[in-house]
PDB file of C-alpha atoms in Angstrom:
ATOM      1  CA  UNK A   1     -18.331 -15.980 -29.866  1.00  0.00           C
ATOM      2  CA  UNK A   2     -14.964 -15.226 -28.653  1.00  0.00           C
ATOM      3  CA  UNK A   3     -13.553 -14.286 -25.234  1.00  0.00           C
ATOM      4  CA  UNK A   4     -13.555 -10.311 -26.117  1.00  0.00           C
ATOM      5  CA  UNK A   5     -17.220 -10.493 -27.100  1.00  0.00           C
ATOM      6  CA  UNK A   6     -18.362 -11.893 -24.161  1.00  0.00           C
ATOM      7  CA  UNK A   7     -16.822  -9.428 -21.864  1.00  0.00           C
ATOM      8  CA  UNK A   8     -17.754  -6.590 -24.167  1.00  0.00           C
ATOM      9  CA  UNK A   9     -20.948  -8.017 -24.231  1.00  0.00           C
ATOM     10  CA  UNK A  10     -21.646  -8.572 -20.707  1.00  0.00           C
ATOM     11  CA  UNK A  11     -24.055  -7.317 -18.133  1.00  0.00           C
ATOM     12  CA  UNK A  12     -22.855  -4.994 -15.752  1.00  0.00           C
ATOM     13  CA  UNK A  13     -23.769  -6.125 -12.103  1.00  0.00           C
ATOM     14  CA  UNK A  14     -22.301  -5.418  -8.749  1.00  0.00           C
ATOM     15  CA  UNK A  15     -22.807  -9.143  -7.359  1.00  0.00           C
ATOM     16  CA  UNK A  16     -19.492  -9.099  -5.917  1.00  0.00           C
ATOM     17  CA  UNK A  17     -19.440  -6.136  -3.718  1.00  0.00           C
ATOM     18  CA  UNK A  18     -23.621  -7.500  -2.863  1.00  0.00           C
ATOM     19  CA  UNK A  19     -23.846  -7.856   0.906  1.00  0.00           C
ATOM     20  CA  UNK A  20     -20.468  -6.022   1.476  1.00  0.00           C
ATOM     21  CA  UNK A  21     -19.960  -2.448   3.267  1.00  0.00           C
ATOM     22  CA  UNK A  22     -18.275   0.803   2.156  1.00  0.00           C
ATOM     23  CA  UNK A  23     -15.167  -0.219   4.203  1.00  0.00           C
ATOM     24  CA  UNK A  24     -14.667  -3.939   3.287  1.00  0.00           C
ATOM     25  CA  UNK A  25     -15.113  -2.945  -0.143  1.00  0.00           C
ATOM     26  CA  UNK A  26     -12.337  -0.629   0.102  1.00  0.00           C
ATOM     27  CA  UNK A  27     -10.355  -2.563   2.285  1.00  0.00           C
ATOM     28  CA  UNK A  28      -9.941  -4.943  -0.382  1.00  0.00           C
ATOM     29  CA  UNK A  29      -9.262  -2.564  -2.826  1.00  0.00           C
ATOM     30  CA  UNK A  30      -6.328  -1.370  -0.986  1.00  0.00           C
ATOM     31  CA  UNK A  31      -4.977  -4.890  -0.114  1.00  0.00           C
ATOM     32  CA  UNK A  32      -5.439  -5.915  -3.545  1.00  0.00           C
ATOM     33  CA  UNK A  33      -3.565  -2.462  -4.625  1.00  0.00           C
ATOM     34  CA  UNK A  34      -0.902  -3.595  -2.224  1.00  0.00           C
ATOM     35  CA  UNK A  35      -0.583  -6.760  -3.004  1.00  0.00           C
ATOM     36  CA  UNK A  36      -0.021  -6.186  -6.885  1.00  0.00           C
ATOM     37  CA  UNK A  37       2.495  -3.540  -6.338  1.00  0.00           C
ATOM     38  CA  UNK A  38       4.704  -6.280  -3.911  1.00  0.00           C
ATOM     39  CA  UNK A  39       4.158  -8.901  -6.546  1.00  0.00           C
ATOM     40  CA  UNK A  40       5.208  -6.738  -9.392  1.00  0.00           C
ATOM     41  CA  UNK A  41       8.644  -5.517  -7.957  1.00  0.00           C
ATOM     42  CA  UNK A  42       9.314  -9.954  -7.149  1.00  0.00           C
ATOM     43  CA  UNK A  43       8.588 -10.050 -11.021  1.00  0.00           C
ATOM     44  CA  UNK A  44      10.666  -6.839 -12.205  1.00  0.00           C
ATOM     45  CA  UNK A  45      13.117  -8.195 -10.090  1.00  0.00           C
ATOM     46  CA  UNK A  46      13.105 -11.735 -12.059  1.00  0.00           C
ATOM     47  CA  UNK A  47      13.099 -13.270  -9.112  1.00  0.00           C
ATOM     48  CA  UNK A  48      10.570 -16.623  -8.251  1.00  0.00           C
ATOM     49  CA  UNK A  49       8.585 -16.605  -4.399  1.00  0.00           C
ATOM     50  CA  UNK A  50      11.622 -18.259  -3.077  1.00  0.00           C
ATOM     51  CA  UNK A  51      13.687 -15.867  -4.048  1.00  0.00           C
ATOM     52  CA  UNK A  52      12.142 -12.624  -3.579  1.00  0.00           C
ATOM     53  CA  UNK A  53      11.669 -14.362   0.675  1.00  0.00           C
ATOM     54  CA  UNK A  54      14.959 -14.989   1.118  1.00  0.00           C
ATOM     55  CA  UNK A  55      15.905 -11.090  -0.062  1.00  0.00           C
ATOM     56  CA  UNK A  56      13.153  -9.957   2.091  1.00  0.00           C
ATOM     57  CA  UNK A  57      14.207 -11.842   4.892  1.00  0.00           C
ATOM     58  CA  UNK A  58      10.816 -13.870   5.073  1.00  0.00           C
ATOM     59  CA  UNK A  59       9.270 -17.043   3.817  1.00  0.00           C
ATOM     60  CA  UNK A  60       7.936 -18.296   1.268  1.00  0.00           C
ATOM     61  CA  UNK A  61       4.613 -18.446   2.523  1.00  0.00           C
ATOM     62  CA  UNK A  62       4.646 -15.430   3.937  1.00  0.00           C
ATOM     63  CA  UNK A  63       5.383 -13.845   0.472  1.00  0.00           C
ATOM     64  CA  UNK A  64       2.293 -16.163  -0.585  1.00  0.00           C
ATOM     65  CA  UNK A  65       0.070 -14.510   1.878  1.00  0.00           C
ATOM     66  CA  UNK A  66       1.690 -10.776   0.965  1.00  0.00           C
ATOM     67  CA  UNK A  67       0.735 -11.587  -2.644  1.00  0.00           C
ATOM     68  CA  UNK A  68      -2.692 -13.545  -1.886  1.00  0.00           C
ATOM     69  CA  UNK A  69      -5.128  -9.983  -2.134  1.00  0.00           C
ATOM     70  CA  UNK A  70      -6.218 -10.707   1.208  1.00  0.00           C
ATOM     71  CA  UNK A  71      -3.376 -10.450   3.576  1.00  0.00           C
ATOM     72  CA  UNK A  72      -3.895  -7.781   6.229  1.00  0.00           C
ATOM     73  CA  UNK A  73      -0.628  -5.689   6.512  1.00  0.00           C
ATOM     74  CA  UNK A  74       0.554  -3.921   9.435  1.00  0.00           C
ATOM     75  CA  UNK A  75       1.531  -0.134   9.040  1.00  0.00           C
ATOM     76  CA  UNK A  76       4.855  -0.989  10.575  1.00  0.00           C
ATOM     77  CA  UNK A  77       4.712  -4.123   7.477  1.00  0.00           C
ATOM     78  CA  UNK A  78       4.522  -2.072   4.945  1.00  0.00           C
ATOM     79  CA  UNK A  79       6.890   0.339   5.913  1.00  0.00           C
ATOM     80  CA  UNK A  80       9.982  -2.365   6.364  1.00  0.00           C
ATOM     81  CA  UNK A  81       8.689  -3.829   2.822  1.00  0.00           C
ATOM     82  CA  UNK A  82       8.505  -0.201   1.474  1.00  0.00           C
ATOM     83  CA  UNK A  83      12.414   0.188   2.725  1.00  0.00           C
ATOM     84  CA  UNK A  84      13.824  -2.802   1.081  1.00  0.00           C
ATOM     85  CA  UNK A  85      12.141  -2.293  -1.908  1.00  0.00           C
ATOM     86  CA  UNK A  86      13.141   1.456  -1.704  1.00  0.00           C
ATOM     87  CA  UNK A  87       9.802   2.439  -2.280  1.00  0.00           C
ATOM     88  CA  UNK A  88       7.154   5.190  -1.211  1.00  0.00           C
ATOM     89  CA  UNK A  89       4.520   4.847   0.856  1.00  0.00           C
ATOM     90  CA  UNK A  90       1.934   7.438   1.477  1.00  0.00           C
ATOM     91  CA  UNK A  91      -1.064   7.634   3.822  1.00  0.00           C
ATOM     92  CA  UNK A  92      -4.074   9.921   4.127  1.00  0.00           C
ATOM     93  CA  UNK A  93      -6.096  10.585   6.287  1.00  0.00           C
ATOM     94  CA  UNK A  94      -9.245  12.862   5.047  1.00  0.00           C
ATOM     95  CA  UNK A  95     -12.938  13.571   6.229  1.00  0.00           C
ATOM     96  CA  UNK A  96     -15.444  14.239   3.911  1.00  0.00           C
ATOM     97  CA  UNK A  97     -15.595  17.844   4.659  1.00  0.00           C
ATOM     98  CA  UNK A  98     -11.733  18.937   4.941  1.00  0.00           C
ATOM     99  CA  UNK A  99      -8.708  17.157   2.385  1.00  0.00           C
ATOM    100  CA  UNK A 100      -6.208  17.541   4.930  1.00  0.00           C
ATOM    101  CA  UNK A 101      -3.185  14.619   5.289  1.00  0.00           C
ATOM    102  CA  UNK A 102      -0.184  13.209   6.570  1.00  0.00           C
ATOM    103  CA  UNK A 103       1.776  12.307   3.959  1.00  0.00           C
ATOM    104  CA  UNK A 104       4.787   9.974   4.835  1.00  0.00           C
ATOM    105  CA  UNK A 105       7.570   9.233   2.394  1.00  0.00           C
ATOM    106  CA  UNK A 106      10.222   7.248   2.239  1.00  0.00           C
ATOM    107  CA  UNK A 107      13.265   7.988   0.596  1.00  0.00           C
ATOM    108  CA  UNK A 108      17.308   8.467   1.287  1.00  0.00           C
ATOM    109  CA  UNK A 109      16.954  11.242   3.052  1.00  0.00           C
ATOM    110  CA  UNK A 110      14.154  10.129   5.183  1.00  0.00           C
ATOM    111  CA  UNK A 111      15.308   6.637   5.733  1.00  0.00           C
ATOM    112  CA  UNK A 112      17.309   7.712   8.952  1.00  0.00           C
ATOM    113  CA  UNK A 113      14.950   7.793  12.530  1.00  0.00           C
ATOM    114  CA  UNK A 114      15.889  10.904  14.029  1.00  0.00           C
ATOM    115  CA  UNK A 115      15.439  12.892  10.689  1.00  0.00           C
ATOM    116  CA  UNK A 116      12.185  11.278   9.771  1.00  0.00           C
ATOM    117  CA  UNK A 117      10.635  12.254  13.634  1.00  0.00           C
ATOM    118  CA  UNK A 118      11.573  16.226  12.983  1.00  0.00           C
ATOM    119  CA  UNK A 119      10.153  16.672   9.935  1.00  0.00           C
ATOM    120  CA  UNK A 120       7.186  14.672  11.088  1.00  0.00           C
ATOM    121  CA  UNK A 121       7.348  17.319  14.300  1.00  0.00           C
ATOM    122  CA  UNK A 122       7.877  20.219  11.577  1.00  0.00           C
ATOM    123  CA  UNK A 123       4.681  19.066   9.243  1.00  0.00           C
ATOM    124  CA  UNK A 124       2.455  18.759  12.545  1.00  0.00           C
ATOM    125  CA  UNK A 125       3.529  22.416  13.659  1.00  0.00           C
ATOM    126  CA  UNK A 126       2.970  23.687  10.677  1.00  0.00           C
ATOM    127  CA  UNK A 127      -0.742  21.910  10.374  1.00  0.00           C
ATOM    128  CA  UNK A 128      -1.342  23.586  13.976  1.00  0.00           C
ATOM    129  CA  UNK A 129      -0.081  26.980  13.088  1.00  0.00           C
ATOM    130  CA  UNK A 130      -2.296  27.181  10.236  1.00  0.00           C
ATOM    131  CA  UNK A 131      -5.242  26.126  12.535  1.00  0.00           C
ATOM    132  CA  UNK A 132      -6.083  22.366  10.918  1.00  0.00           C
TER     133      UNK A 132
END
């Protein structure tokens, strides 16, 4: 029996997430999410761990630990890593009963402080005026 029969063959369990809660298992969704994404941009950019740290301005082992599925990143992290690899970040905040969320993205025209802070200021007033 070969490889592809086996998995198509197998039986479904949920032994890995046994014992876990709601919030670790997505917590290591996310880092794993994260991780990937870092990982492929170092391999789109043909580039080796060495490499890719000395472009980020890091390590080696820290790129290690970025791309290890369990490092736990820092908001402010992700945002510098997000910059250099000019790429967007987005995080939302929901309850279950209302969809509402701060979206933050980065991009040229966002890049600079002072123009990032209004429209963060512009997107809050505007959640307030509409009573959310």
């Amino acid at each position: 029996m070969g490889i592809n029969e086996k998995i198509a063959n197998a039986k479904k369990t949920q032994w890995v997430a046994d014992g876990m809660s709601k919030s670790d298992i997505k917590t290591t969704v996310e880092l794993a999410k994260i991780s990937a994404k870092i990982e492929m941009c170092r391999l789109d950019m043909g580039m080796t761990q060495k490499e890719f740290a000395a472009y980020m301005g890091v390590s080696q082992g820290m790129v290690s630990k970025w791309e290890s599925r369990e490092y736990n990143f820092t908001v402010k992290t992700l945002n510098e890593i997000c910059e250099k690899l000019k790429l967007y970040m987005t995080v939302e905040i929901s309850t279950d009963y209302e969809k509402k969320y701060i979206d933050v993205k980065w991009d040229k025209d966002n890049m600079d402080k002072k123009n990032l802070e209004q429209k963060i200021i512009v997107g809050l007033k505007n959640m307030i005026m509409r009573g959310q």
